Coordinates of C-alpha atoms in Angstrom, one line a residue:
M1 CA 0.2 -0.1 0.1
N2 CA 1.7 3.3 -1.2
L3 CA 1.8 6.6 1.0
M4 CA -1.3 8.4 -0.5
T5 CA -3.3 5.1 0.2
N6 CA -2.2 5.2 3.5
I7 CA -3.3 9.0 4.2
F8 CA -6.8 8.2 2.2
S9 CA -7.4 5.0 4.9
R10 CA -6.6 7.4 8.0
L11 CA -8.9 10.0 6.6
L12 CA -11.9 7.7 6.2
K13 CA -11.1 5.8 9.3
R14 CA -11.0 9.0 11.3
N15 CA -14.0 10.3 9.5
H16 CA -15.9 7.0 10.2
K17 CA -19.6 7.8 11.5
V18 CA -20.9 5.0 13.8
N19 CA -24.6 5.2 12.2
F20 CA -23.4 6.6 8.7
I21 CA -26.3 4.5 6.9
D22 CA -28.9 5.9 8.9
S23 CA -28.0 9.7 7.8
I24 CA -28.3 9.0 4.1
E25 CA -31.2 10.9 2.6
E26 CA -32.3 10.8 -0.9
Y27 CA -30.6 14.0 -1.9
D28 CA -27.4 12.6 -0.7
F29 CA -26.9 11.0 -4.1
I30 CA -27.6 10.6 -7.5
K31 CA -29.6 7.8 -9.2
L32 CA -27.8 6.2 -12.0
L33 CA -30.9 5.0 -13.8
E34 CA -34.5 6.4 -14.5
Y35 CA -37.5 4.0 -13.9
D36 CA -38.1 3.1 -17.7
K37 CA -39.6 0.4 -20.0
N38 CA -36.1 -2.0 -19.4
T39 CA -36.6 -1.5 -15.6
K40 CA -39.1 -4.2 -14.7
L41 CA -37.8 -6.8 -17.2
I42 CA -34.5 -6.5 -16.1
A43 CA -35.4 -6.5 -12.5
D44 CA -37.9 -9.7 -12.7
S45 CA -35.0 -11.5 -14.8
A46 CA -32.5 -10.8 -12.0
M47 CA -35.2 -12.3 -9.8
E48 CA -35.0 -15.4 -11.5
N49 CA -31.2 -15.5 -11.7
F50 CA -30.7 -14.3 -15.3
I51 CA -28.7 -10.9 -15.6
I52 CA -29.1 -8.9 -18.2
P53 CA -26.3 -6.2 -18.0
F54 CA -27.6 -3.5 -20.1
P55 CA -30.6 -3.1 -22.0
N56 CA -30.9 -5.6 -25.0
F57 CA -27.8 -7.4 -23.8
A58 CA -27.9 -11.2 -23.8
K59 CA -28.9 -12.8 -20.5
T60 CA -26.5 -14.6 -18.2
D61 CA -27.7 -17.6 -16.3
F62 CA -26.4 -17.5 -12.4
N63 CA -28.7 -20.4 -11.4
N64 CA -25.8 -22.7 -11.0
G65 CA -23.7 -20.0 -9.0
H66 CA -23.0 -16.4 -9.4
N67 CA -20.1 -16.2 -12.4
W68 CA -18.7 -12.8 -12.1
N69 CA -16.1 -13.5 -14.8
V70 CA -19.0 -14.4 -17.6
T71 CA -18.2 -13.0 -20.9
N72 CA -20.0 -12.6 -24.3
K73 CA -18.0 -12.3 -27.5
R74 CA -20.9 -10.0 -29.0
Y75 CA -20.6 -7.4 -26.5
G76 CA -17.0 -7.6 -25.6
K77 CA -15.5 -5.8 -22.5
S78 CA -19.0 -3.8 -22.2
Y79 CA -20.5 -7.2 -20.9
Q80 CA -18.1 -7.2 -17.9
L81 CA -18.0 -3.5 -17.5
Y82 CA -22.0 -3.4 -17.1
I83 CA -21.8 -6.5 -14.9
H84 CA -19.2 -5.1 -12.5
S85 CA -21.3 -1.7 -12.3
L86 CA -23.9 -3.5 -10.7
R87 CA -25.9 -1.8 -13.0
F88 CA -28.7 -4.7 -13.1
V89 CA -29.0 -4.2 -9.2
G90 CA -30.0 -0.8 -10.0
S91 CA -32.9 -1.9 -11.9
L92 CA -33.7 -4.2 -8.9
L93 CA -33.7 -1.1 -6.7
L94 CA -35.7 0.9 -8.6
E95 CA -38.6 -1.8 -9.1
Y96 CA -38.3 -1.9 -4.9
D97 CA -38.4 1.8 -5.0
K98 CA -41.9 1.7 -6.7
T99 CA -43.5 -1.6 -5.5
K100 CA -42.2 -1.7 -2.0
D101 CA -41.7 -5.6 -2.2
I102 CA -39.3 -6.7 -0.2
K103 CA -38.2 -9.3 -2.4
Y104 CA -36.6 -6.9 -5.1
L105 CA -34.4 -5.1 -2.1
E106 CA -33.5 -8.7 -0.4
K107 CA -32.3 -10.0 -3.7
S108 CA -30.2 -6.8 -4.2
E109 CA -28.5 -7.7 -1.0
N110 CA -28.0 -11.2 -2.2
Y111 CA -26.2 -10.2 -5.2
I112 CA -24.0 -7.3 -3.6
E113 CA -22.8 -9.7 -1.0
S114 CA -21.9 -12.4 -3.9
W115 CA -19.9 -9.6 -5.6
I116 CA -18.1 -9.0 -2.4
D117 CA -17.2 -12.4 -1.7
F118 CA -16.0 -12.6 -5.3
M119 CA -13.9 -9.5 -4.9
E120 CA -12.3 -10.8 -1.8
S121 CA -11.4 -14.1 -3.4
K122 CA -9.0 -12.0 -5.2
Q123 CA -9.7 -13.7 -8.7
K124 CA -8.4 -11.8 -11.7
N125 CA -11.0 -9.7 -13.5
E126 CA -9.8 -6.6 -15.4
M127 CA -13.3 -4.9 -14.7
L128 CA -13.3 -5.7 -10.9
W129 CA -11.1 -2.6 -10.5
Y130 CA -11.6 -0.1 -13.3
D131 CA -13.0 3.5 -13.5
H132 CA -16.3 3.3 -14.8
P133 CA -17.3 0.3 -13.0
V134 CA -15.9 1.4 -9.8
A135 CA -17.6 4.7 -9.9
N136 CA -21.0 3.4 -11.1
R137 CA -21.0 0.6 -8.2
V138 CA -20.5 3.1 -5.7
Q139 CA -23.7 4.8 -6.5
N140 CA -25.9 1.4 -6.7
I141 CA -24.5 0.3 -3.2
I142 CA -25.2 3.9 -1.9
Y143 CA -28.8 3.5 -3.4
F144 CA -29.0 0.2 -1.6
L145 CA -27.8 1.4 1.8
Y146 CA -30.3 4.1 1.6
L147 CA -33.1 1.6 0.6
S148 CA -32.2 -0.8 3.3
K149 CA -32.2 1.6 6.2
N150 CA -34.7 0.3 9.0
T151 CA -35.3 -2.4 6.6
L152 CA -32.8 -4.9 6.6
N153 CA -30.0 -6.0 9.2
I154 CA -27.1 -4.5 7.3
D155 CA -23.4 -4.9 8.6
E156 CA -22.5 -1.1 8.7
R157 CA -18.5 -1.6 9.4
K158 CA -18.6 -4.3 6.6
Y159 CA -20.5 -1.4 4.2
Y160 CA -18.0 1.3 5.5
K161 CA -15.0 -0.7 4.5
L162 CA -16.3 -1.7 1.2
L163 CA -16.8 2.2 0.3
K164 CA -13.6 3.1 1.9
K165 CA -12.0 0.8 -0.4
H166 CA -13.7 2.3 -3.6
G167 CA -12.8 5.6 -2.3
E168 CA -9.2 4.7 -2.1
F169 CA -9.6 3.7 -5.6
L170 CA -11.1 6.8 -6.8
M171 CA -8.9 9.1 -5.1
D172 CA -5.7 7.4 -6.8
D173 CA -4.5 9.5 -9.5
K174 CA -2.9 6.6 -11.5
N175 CA -6.7 5.4 -12.0
Y176 CA -7.8 9.2 -13.4
K177 CA -7.6 9.8 -17.2
Y178 CA -9.4 13.1 -17.8
N179 CA -12.4 11.5 -19.5
N180 CA -16.1 10.6 -19.4
H181 CA -15.2 7.7 -16.9
S182 CA -13.0 9.6 -14.9
L183 CA -16.1 12.5 -14.7
M184 CA -18.0 9.3 -13.0
M185 CA -15.3 9.0 -10.6
D186 CA -15.6 12.5 -9.9
R187 CA -19.2 12.3 -9.4
S188 CA -18.8 9.0 -6.9
L189 CA -16.1 11.0 -5.0
M190 CA -18.0 13.9 -4.1
I191 CA -21.0 11.6 -3.2
L192 CA -18.7 9.4 -1.2
G193 CA -17.4 12.6 0.6
N194 CA -20.6 14.1 1.8
I195 CA -21.7 10.7 2.8
L196 CA -18.6 9.8 4.9
E197 CA -18.3 13.4 6.0
N198 CA -14.8 13.2 4.2
R199 CA -13.8 16.7 3.3
E200 CA -10.6 15.1 1.3
L201 CA -13.0 12.8 -0.8
F202 CA -15.2 15.5 -1.7
S203 CA -12.9 18.5 -2.6
T204 CA -10.8 16.0 -4.6
G205 CA -13.9 15.1 -6.9
F206 CA -15.2 18.7 -7.0
R207 CA -11.7 19.9 -8.2
R208 CA -11.0 17.1 -10.9
A209 CA -14.6 17.8 -12.5
K210 CA -13.8 21.5 -12.7
E211 CA -10.5 20.6 -14.3
T212 CA -11.8 17.9 -16.4
L213 CA -14.4 20.3 -18.0
W214 CA -11.9 22.5 -19.2
Y215 CA -10.0 19.6 -20.7
S216 CA -12.9 17.8 -22.5
F217 CA -14.6 20.7 -24.0
S218 CA -13.6 23.1 -26.8
S219 CA -13.9 26.7 -27.1
Q220 CA -16.9 26.3 -28.7
G221 CA -18.8 23.9 -26.3
S222 CA -17.9 20.9 -28.4
H223 CA -17.1 17.9 -26.0
L224 CA -13.9 16.5 -27.7
E225 CA -14.7 12.6 -27.2
N226 CA -15.4 12.3 -31.1
S227 CA -19.0 11.2 -30.4
P228 CA -22.2 13.4 -30.0
D229 CA -24.2 10.5 -27.8
Y230 CA -21.1 11.4 -25.4
H231 CA -21.3 14.9 -25.4
R232 CA -25.1 14.4 -24.4
M233 CA -24.1 12.1 -21.8
V234 CA -21.4 14.4 -20.5
V235 CA -23.0 17.5 -20.3
K236 CA -26.0 15.5 -18.8
M237 CA -23.8 14.3 -16.2
Y238 CA -22.4 17.7 -15.4
Q239 CA -26.2 19.1 -15.2
E240 CA -27.0 16.4 -12.5
M241 CA -23.8 16.9 -10.4
E242 CA -24.7 21.0 -10.6
R243 CA -28.2 20.0 -9.1
Y244 CA -26.6 17.4 -6.5
L245 CA -24.4 20.3 -5.6
N246 CA -27.1 23.1 -5.0
K247 CA -28.9 20.3 -2.7
H248 CA -25.8 20.7 -0.5
D249 CA -25.6 24.5 -0.9
Q250 CA -22.4 24.3 -3.4
T251 CA -22.2 25.2 -7.2
F252 CA -19.8 24.8 -9.8
G253 CA -20.1 28.5 -10.4
D254 CA -21.3 30.8 -12.9
V255 CA -18.3 30.3 -15.3
I256 CA -18.7 26.5 -15.8
N257 CA -22.3 26.7 -15.7
K258 CA -22.3 29.3 -18.7
K259 CA -20.1 26.9 -20.5
L260 CA -22.3 24.5 -20.2
S261 CA -25.0 26.2 -21.4
V262 CA -23.1 26.8 -24.5
A263 CA -22.4 22.9 -24.8
G264 CA -26.2 22.6 -24.5
E265 CA -26.5 24.5 -28.1
F266 CA -24.3 22.0 -29.8
L267 CA -26.6 19.0 -30.7
P268 CA -29.4 21.0 -32.0
V269 CA -27.0 22.2 -34.4
I270 CA -24.9 19.2 -35.7
S271 CA -27.9 16.8 -35.8
R272 CA -29.3 15.8 -39.1
P273 CA -32.9 17.8 -40.6
N274 CA -34.5 14.3 -39.5
K275 CA -33.5 15.0 -36.0
R276 CA -31.3 12.1 -35.5
L277 CA -27.9 12.7 -34.5
P278 CA -25.1 11.5 -37.0
A279 CA -23.3 8.4 -36.3
L280 CA -20.0 9.9 -35.7
G281 CA -17.3 8.0 -33.7
D282 CA -18.9 6.2 -31.0
S283 CA -22.4 7.3 -31.6
G284 CA -25.6 5.8 -32.7
N285 CA -28.5 7.1 -34.8
S286 CA -30.1 8.4 -31.7
A287 CA -32.9 10.9 -31.9
L288 CA -32.2 14.5 -30.7
G289 CA -35.4 14.9 -28.6
R290 CA -35.3 18.7 -29.1
K291 CA -36.0 21.6 -31.5
K292 CA -33.5 21.4 -34.6
V293 CA -31.3 24.4 -35.5
F294 CA -30.2 24.9 -39.0
K295 CA -27.2 26.8 -39.3
N296 CA -23.4 25.8 -40.2
F297 CA -20.9 24.6 -37.5
S298 CA -17.4 24.3 -37.7
D299 CA -14.8 23.5 -34.6
D300 CA -11.2 23.0 -35.6
E301 CA -10.5 21.8 -32.0
L302 CA -13.3 18.9 -32.3
G303 CA -12.6 18.5 -36.2
L304 CA -15.9 18.8 -37.2
T305 CA -18.0 20.9 -39.7
V306 CA -21.5 20.8 -40.7
I307 CA -23.2 22.4 -43.2
Q308 CA -26.8 22.1 -43.8
S309 CA -30.0 23.9 -44.7
E310 CA -33.7 22.1 -44.1
N311 CA -33.0 19.6 -47.1
F312 CA -29.4 19.4 -47.1
Y313 CA -26.8 18.2 -44.6
A314 CA -23.4 17.1 -45.1
S315 CA -20.5 16.6 -42.1
F316 CA -16.7 16.8 -42.6
T317 CA -14.4 14.9 -40.0
A318 CA -10.7 16.5 -40.1
G319 CA -9.0 16.7 -36.5
Y320 CA -9.1 15.5 -33.2
S321 CA -8.1 16.6 -29.7
T322 CA -8.3 13.4 -27.8
I323 CA -8.5 9.6 -29.4
T324 CA -11.0 8.7 -26.9
H325 CA -14.2 7.1 -29.0
K326 CA -12.3 8.1 -32.1
H327 CA -12.2 6.5 -35.0
R328 CA -9.8 6.5 -38.0
D329 CA -12.3 8.7 -40.1
D330 CA -10.4 11.9 -40.8
L331 CA -11.4 13.7 -44.2
S332 CA -14.5 11.5 -44.2
M333 CA -18.1 13.1 -44.9
T334 CA -21.6 12.1 -44.4
L335 CA -24.4 13.6 -46.7
Y336 CA -28.0 13.6 -46.6
Y337 CA -30.7 15.0 -48.9
K338 CA -34.6 15.5 -48.8
G339 CA -34.9 12.9 -46.2
D340 CA -32.4 10.3 -47.3
D341 CA -29.1 9.5 -46.3
I342 CA -26.9 9.4 -49.1
L343 CA -23.6 8.7 -47.4
V344 CA -23.3 7.3 -43.6
D345 CA -20.8 6.7 -41.2
S346 CA -20.2 3.2 -39.8
G347 CA -21.2 4.5 -36.1
K348 CA -20.5 2.4 -32.8
F349 CA -20.5 -1.1 -32.9
S350 CA -18.8 -2.6 -29.5
Y351 CA -15.7 -2.1 -27.3
G352 CA -14.4 -5.4 -27.6
G353 CA -11.7 -7.2 -30.0
D354 CA -14.6 -8.4 -32.3
I355 CA -12.8 -8.1 -35.9
R356 CA -16.1 -6.0 -36.9
R357 CA -15.1 -3.5 -34.3
R358 CA -11.9 -3.1 -36.0
Y359 CA -13.3 -2.7 -39.3
I360 CA -15.8 -0.1 -38.3
M361 CA -13.1 1.9 -36.7
S362 CA -10.9 1.7 -39.9
P363 CA -11.0 4.5 -42.7
Q364 CA -12.3 1.5 -44.9
A365 CA -15.3 1.6 -43.4
H366 CA -15.8 5.7 -44.2
S367 CA -16.4 7.8 -46.8
T368 CA -12.6 8.8 -46.9
L369 CA -9.3 8.4 -48.7
F370 CA -6.9 5.8 -48.0
F371 CA -3.6 4.4 -49.2
D372 CA -3.2 0.7 -50.3
K373 CA 0.3 0.6 -48.8
E374 CA 0.3 2.7 -45.8
D375 CA -2.1 3.5 -42.8
Y376 CA -2.1 6.2 -40.2
K377 CA -2.2 5.9 -36.4
L378 CA -4.2 7.8 -33.8
D379 CA -2.0 10.3 -31.5
N380 CA -3.3 12.0 -28.3
D381 CA -0.7 14.5 -29.0
N382 CA -2.7 15.7 -32.2
R383 CA -4.2 18.1 -29.9
F384 CA -0.9 20.2 -30.4
S385 CA 1.0 18.8 -33.3
T386 CA -2.3 19.3 -35.2
K387 CA -0.7 16.6 -38.0
V388 CA -4.5 16.1 -38.7
Q389 CA -6.6 19.5 -38.9
T390 CA -9.2 21.4 -40.2
T391 CA -7.3 24.0 -42.0
K392 CA -9.8 26.4 -43.3
Y393 CA -13.6 27.2 -43.5
F394 CA -15.2 29.9 -44.8
D395 CA -19.0 30.8 -45.9
N396 CA -20.5 32.9 -48.3
K397 CA -23.7 33.7 -50.3
K398 CA -23.2 30.9 -53.4
Y399 CA -21.1 28.1 -51.2
T400 CA -19.6 26.8 -48.3
F401 CA -16.0 25.8 -48.2
V402 CA -14.0 23.5 -45.8
E403 CA -10.7 21.9 -46.4
G404 CA -8.7 19.3 -43.9
K405 CA -5.5 17.7 -43.9
N406 CA -4.0 14.5 -42.8
H407 CA -0.2 14.6 -42.6
S408 CA 0.0 11.9 -39.9
F409 CA 1.3 9.1 -42.4
E410 CA 5.0 8.3 -42.4
S411 CA 5.6 9.3 -45.9
S412 CA 2.3 10.3 -47.5
K413 CA 0.4 13.0 -47.1
L414 CA -3.8 13.6 -47.7
S415 CA -6.2 17.0 -47.8
R416 CA -9.6 17.3 -48.7
R417 CA -11.7 20.5 -50.2
L418 CA -15.3 20.1 -49.7
I419 CA -17.4 22.9 -51.3
A420 CA -21.2 22.7 -50.9
L421 CA -23.4 25.1 -53.2
K422 CA -25.9 27.2 -51.6
N423 CA -28.3 27.1 -54.3
Y424 CA -27.9 23.7 -56.0
P425 CA -27.8 20.3 -54.3
V426 CA -23.9 19.8 -55.4
V427 CA -21.3 18.9 -53.4
I428 CA -17.5 19.2 -54.9
L429 CA -14.7 17.2 -53.7
L430 CA -11.0 18.3 -54.4
D431 CA -8.7 15.5 -53.3
S432 CA -4.6 15.9 -52.8
A433 CA -2.4 13.4 -52.2
Q434 CA 1.5 12.9 -52.2
S435 CA 3.4 10.0 -51.3
E436 CA 7.2 9.0 -51.2
V437 CA 6.4 5.6 -52.3
E438 CA 4.1 4.7 -55.6
S439 CA 1.0 3.5 -54.4
N440 CA -2.4 3.4 -55.1
I441 CA -4.9 5.8 -53.3
Y442 CA -8.8 4.9 -53.0
Q443 CA -11.6 7.3 -52.6
N444 CA -14.4 5.6 -50.6
F445 CA -17.6 6.2 -50.5
N446 CA -19.7 4.5 -47.7
L447 CA -23.7 4.5 -48.9
S448 CA -26.8 4.0 -47.0
P449 CA -28.1 0.8 -46.8
Q450 CA -31.4 1.9 -48.0
S451 CA -29.7 3.3 -51.2
E452 CA -29.4 1.0 -54.5
I453 CA -26.8 1.4 -57.3
V454 CA -28.2 1.8 -60.8
N455 CA -25.3 2.2 -62.8
Y456 CA -21.7 2.7 -62.9
E457 CA -18.5 3.0 -65.2
A458 CA -15.2 4.2 -65.0
N459 CA -15.4 7.7 -63.9
T460 CA -19.5 7.8 -63.2
A461 CA -22.1 6.2 -61.0
K462 CA -25.4 6.6 -60.2
I463 CA -27.3 5.5 -57.2
K464 CA -30.8 5.4 -56.1
T465 CA -32.0 6.6 -52.7
K466 CA -34.7 5.3 -50.6
S467 CA -37.3 7.6 -52.0
G468 CA -36.2 7.1 -55.4
N469 CA -34.0 10.2 -55.9
I470 CA -31.2 9.9 -58.2
V471 CA -27.5 11.0 -57.0
T472 CA -24.7 11.0 -59.4
F473 CA -20.9 10.8 -58.7
T474 CA -18.7 12.2 -61.8
Q475 CA -15.1 12.1 -61.8
L476 CA -13.8 15.3 -63.5
Q477 CA -10.6 13.6 -64.8
D478 CA -10.0 10.0 -66.2
I479 CA -9.7 7.5 -63.3
K480 CA -7.5 4.5 -65.0
E481 CA -8.8 1.9 -62.9
K482 CA -12.5 0.9 -63.4
I483 CA -14.6 1.9 -60.2
D484 CA -15.4 -0.8 -57.7
V485 CA -18.6 -1.5 -56.1
L486 CA -17.9 -3.5 -52.7
P487 CA -20.7 -5.6 -51.5
S488 CA -20.9 -6.5 -47.8
Q489 CA -19.0 -9.6 -46.7
T490 CA -17.8 -11.0 -43.4
E491 CA -14.3 -12.5 -44.5
P492 CA -12.7 -9.9 -44.7
V493 CA -15.1 -7.8 -43.1
Q494 CA -16.4 -5.1 -45.7
S495 CA -19.3 -2.8 -46.4
I496 CA -21.2 -2.9 -43.1
V497 CA -22.9 -0.2 -40.8
T498 CA -23.9 -0.3 -37.2
S499 CA -27.9 -0.6 -36.8
G500 CA -27.5 -1.0 -32.7
Y501 CA -25.0 -2.2 -30.0
G502 CA -23.2 -5.5 -31.4
K503 CA -25.5 -5.1 -34.4
A504 CA -24.4 -4.7 -37.9
V505 CA -26.2 -4.4 -41.4
E506 CA -25.2 -5.0 -45.0
T507 CA -24.7 -2.0 -47.1
K508 CA -22.3 -1.4 -50.5
Q509 CA -19.3 1.0 -51.4
L510 CA -18.2 2.8 -54.2
R511 CA -14.5 3.1 -54.7
F512 CA -12.2 4.9 -57.0
S513 CA -9.1 4.4 -57.4
A514 CA -6.0 6.3 -58.8
A515 CA -2.0 5.9 -58.8
V516 CA -0.1 8.3 -56.7
N517 CA 3.3 9.5 -56.2
S518 CA 5.6 12.7 -54.8
N519 CA 4.3 14.6 -57.7
S520 CA 0.6 13.7 -57.5
D521 CA -1.9 17.0 -56.9
Y522 CA -5.5 16.7 -57.4
V523 CA -5.9 12.8 -57.5
F524 CA -9.5 13.2 -57.4
K525 CA -12.1 15.9 -58.6
T526 CA -15.5 14.7 -57.7
I527 CA -19.0 16.4 -58.3
I528 CA -21.9 15.0 -56.4
S529 CA -25.0 16.0 -57.8
M530 CA -28.2 15.0 -55.8
D531 CA -30.5 16.2 -58.4
D532 CA -30.3 14.4 -61.9
S533 CA -32.0 17.4 -64.0
L534 CA -29.2 19.7 -63.3
S535 CA -26.6 20.5 -66.2
I536 CA -23.0 21.0 -64.4
Q537 CA -19.6 21.6 -66.3
V538 CA -16.6 22.9 -64.7
T539 CA -15.2 25.4 -67.1
D540 CA -11.7 26.1 -65.3
I541 CA -9.9 25.0 -62.2
N542 CA -6.4 25.7 -61.0
E543 CA -4.5 26.0 -57.8
F544 CA -6.1 29.0 -56.7
A545 CA -10.0 28.9 -58.2
L546 CA -12.7 26.6 -59.7
Q547 CA -15.3 27.9 -62.1
I548 CA -18.3 26.0 -62.5
S549 CA -21.7 26.4 -64.4
V550 CA -24.9 25.1 -63.2
N551 CA -27.7 25.1 -65.4
G552 CA -25.8 28.0 -66.9
E553 CA -24.9 30.0 -63.9
E554 CA -21.3 30.6 -63.5
I555 CA -20.1 30.3 -60.2
F556 CA -16.3 31.4 -59.1
I557 CA -15.0 29.5 -56.3
N558 CA -11.9 30.6 -54.3
I559 CA -10.1 27.4 -53.3

C-alpha cells in the first residue's frame, strides 16, 4: 500500500460515522437510472437469476452459481463492465422503490454480498477495479444502503470498509484519465465525501470535475470525445452534479455553468434535418429529442464541420483533440438530402476485440481517402501537433468551403477540400495526395443501406435513394482503374454499418482508385449531384480557383 493510500485510509477511518447509513438521505446521492420500459424486465429477470447487464444485451444464467467472470463475445468488454457496475442491481432497487416489495431489496442484497465475496476471493478480473464500474458501483451500493436503512439488518462496518476501499481507488491519480469515465469517478467521490463526511474525498472530486471540463470541451462548447452521444451524456452528468451540489448549498460557479449552457447548443446544430444525431465516432443514430437548429458549424478543436439547410446536410471530419471514441475517419463525410441518407458513417458497434469493431473504426468503413500501402495511427498529441486538422472554413452567399489535412502518415500526405453550393444540391470534392512511395489511393463512399446502385462506369456512378432520388458521382478527370462496387461480406469484413449495439447491417460502397506519387496533386476531382436534372460543367480549375456552370449560372469559387 503506497503512502497516498495510507493517508486516504486514515482520513476515512478518522471520519467514520457510527451510524452513517441512517444519515443517508435521498438528496445525498444521484440515481444512475430512471425507471423506464426496461426496468421491470431486468429486475424480474434478475429475480430468476438471469442477469441482463444492459438493456437488449443477452442474458447470463446465475442459477448454477454467480459467475462474475462471465463474458459474451458479441458485446466485448462492455458485458463485464456493466456486470461489475451492478447496473442490474440498480434496476432491482428501482423496482423496490416503486413497488415496496421487499423481495427486490433482498435480492439486491444477495447480489451485492455475492459480488463482495467474489472481490474478496482476489480472482483476476479486468473490470473488478476499473474506473467506470467502480464509480457506478459506488452509486448503486449507496442507493441500496439508503433503501435498506430501517428495513434490512446491514453490517454497517462491512459496508463502511467497502465504501472506503472504493474511495481509495477513486482518489488514486493513476486511475484517472480526464475523460467521461473520470467524471463518473468525480461524481462518486463527491457523494462519498458527503456521506462519509470526508472533506478530502469531496474536494478531490469537485476539483477534478472542474479541471476535466476545461480539458474535455472546446472553446465552442463541443465535447472532444468525438461522439455526439458522449457529448449528451457528459453534459447531462455535469447538469446532474450541479443540481446535486445545489442541494448541498454548493455550485460549480457561474463560469462553468455558462460553459455548460453553450455546450447545450451543440446537439441541435449538428443533428441531421430528420432530428437524428449523426453516427460519428462511437455514436448511434439516436433521436435529438429537441428542436432542430439549422445553421452551419465548424470547430477545428473537435475536427467537425456541418453544412446544412432544411433539406441538405453534410458533415466533414478532420482533426481531433483526444483519441477517446475516435475512429480513423479523418477527411470523411456524410451526406443527406430531402429525407434520404446518401453517405453514412459506420457508427458505434461495441468495445471489444470483435473484427467488426476493428473494421468499423478503420478508414475503409468511412467515406474518405486511404492508401493501399500505408495507414495512419491515432495520436493523443494531435491536439498540439495538429498533423490532422481542419485547416480552412468559410461561408458566403454562393457556397460553403471547408478544407482538412491528414499529415500523420510516415511518408504520405492527404488533404480534401469540400465545397457545397448554396442554390443547388451539389457537392464538389478536390482530393490531393502525395507519397514518397508509389502506391494506389482509394476514394471511398460508404452508401446508406437503403440506397441502390443503378449504374456505374469508369468515371461515373449513379445511385437511387430510398425515396427514388438519383444521386450522381462524377470524376472530372479520367480514372484509369474501373470503379469498384464493394458488396457486404464477413471474411474479410467489408461494407457494413452498425444498426445497434453489437449489430451490423449490410451496405455497399463505391470506390475510385488512382496511382499516387510525390508529384501528385488533385488525384480526384469529384462532383456529387443530388438532382439528376441539373446541367453541370466545370469551365476552369487551377490551384487558386474553380469555375463551375450549373444550369447556365457561372459560379466562381476561391480554393
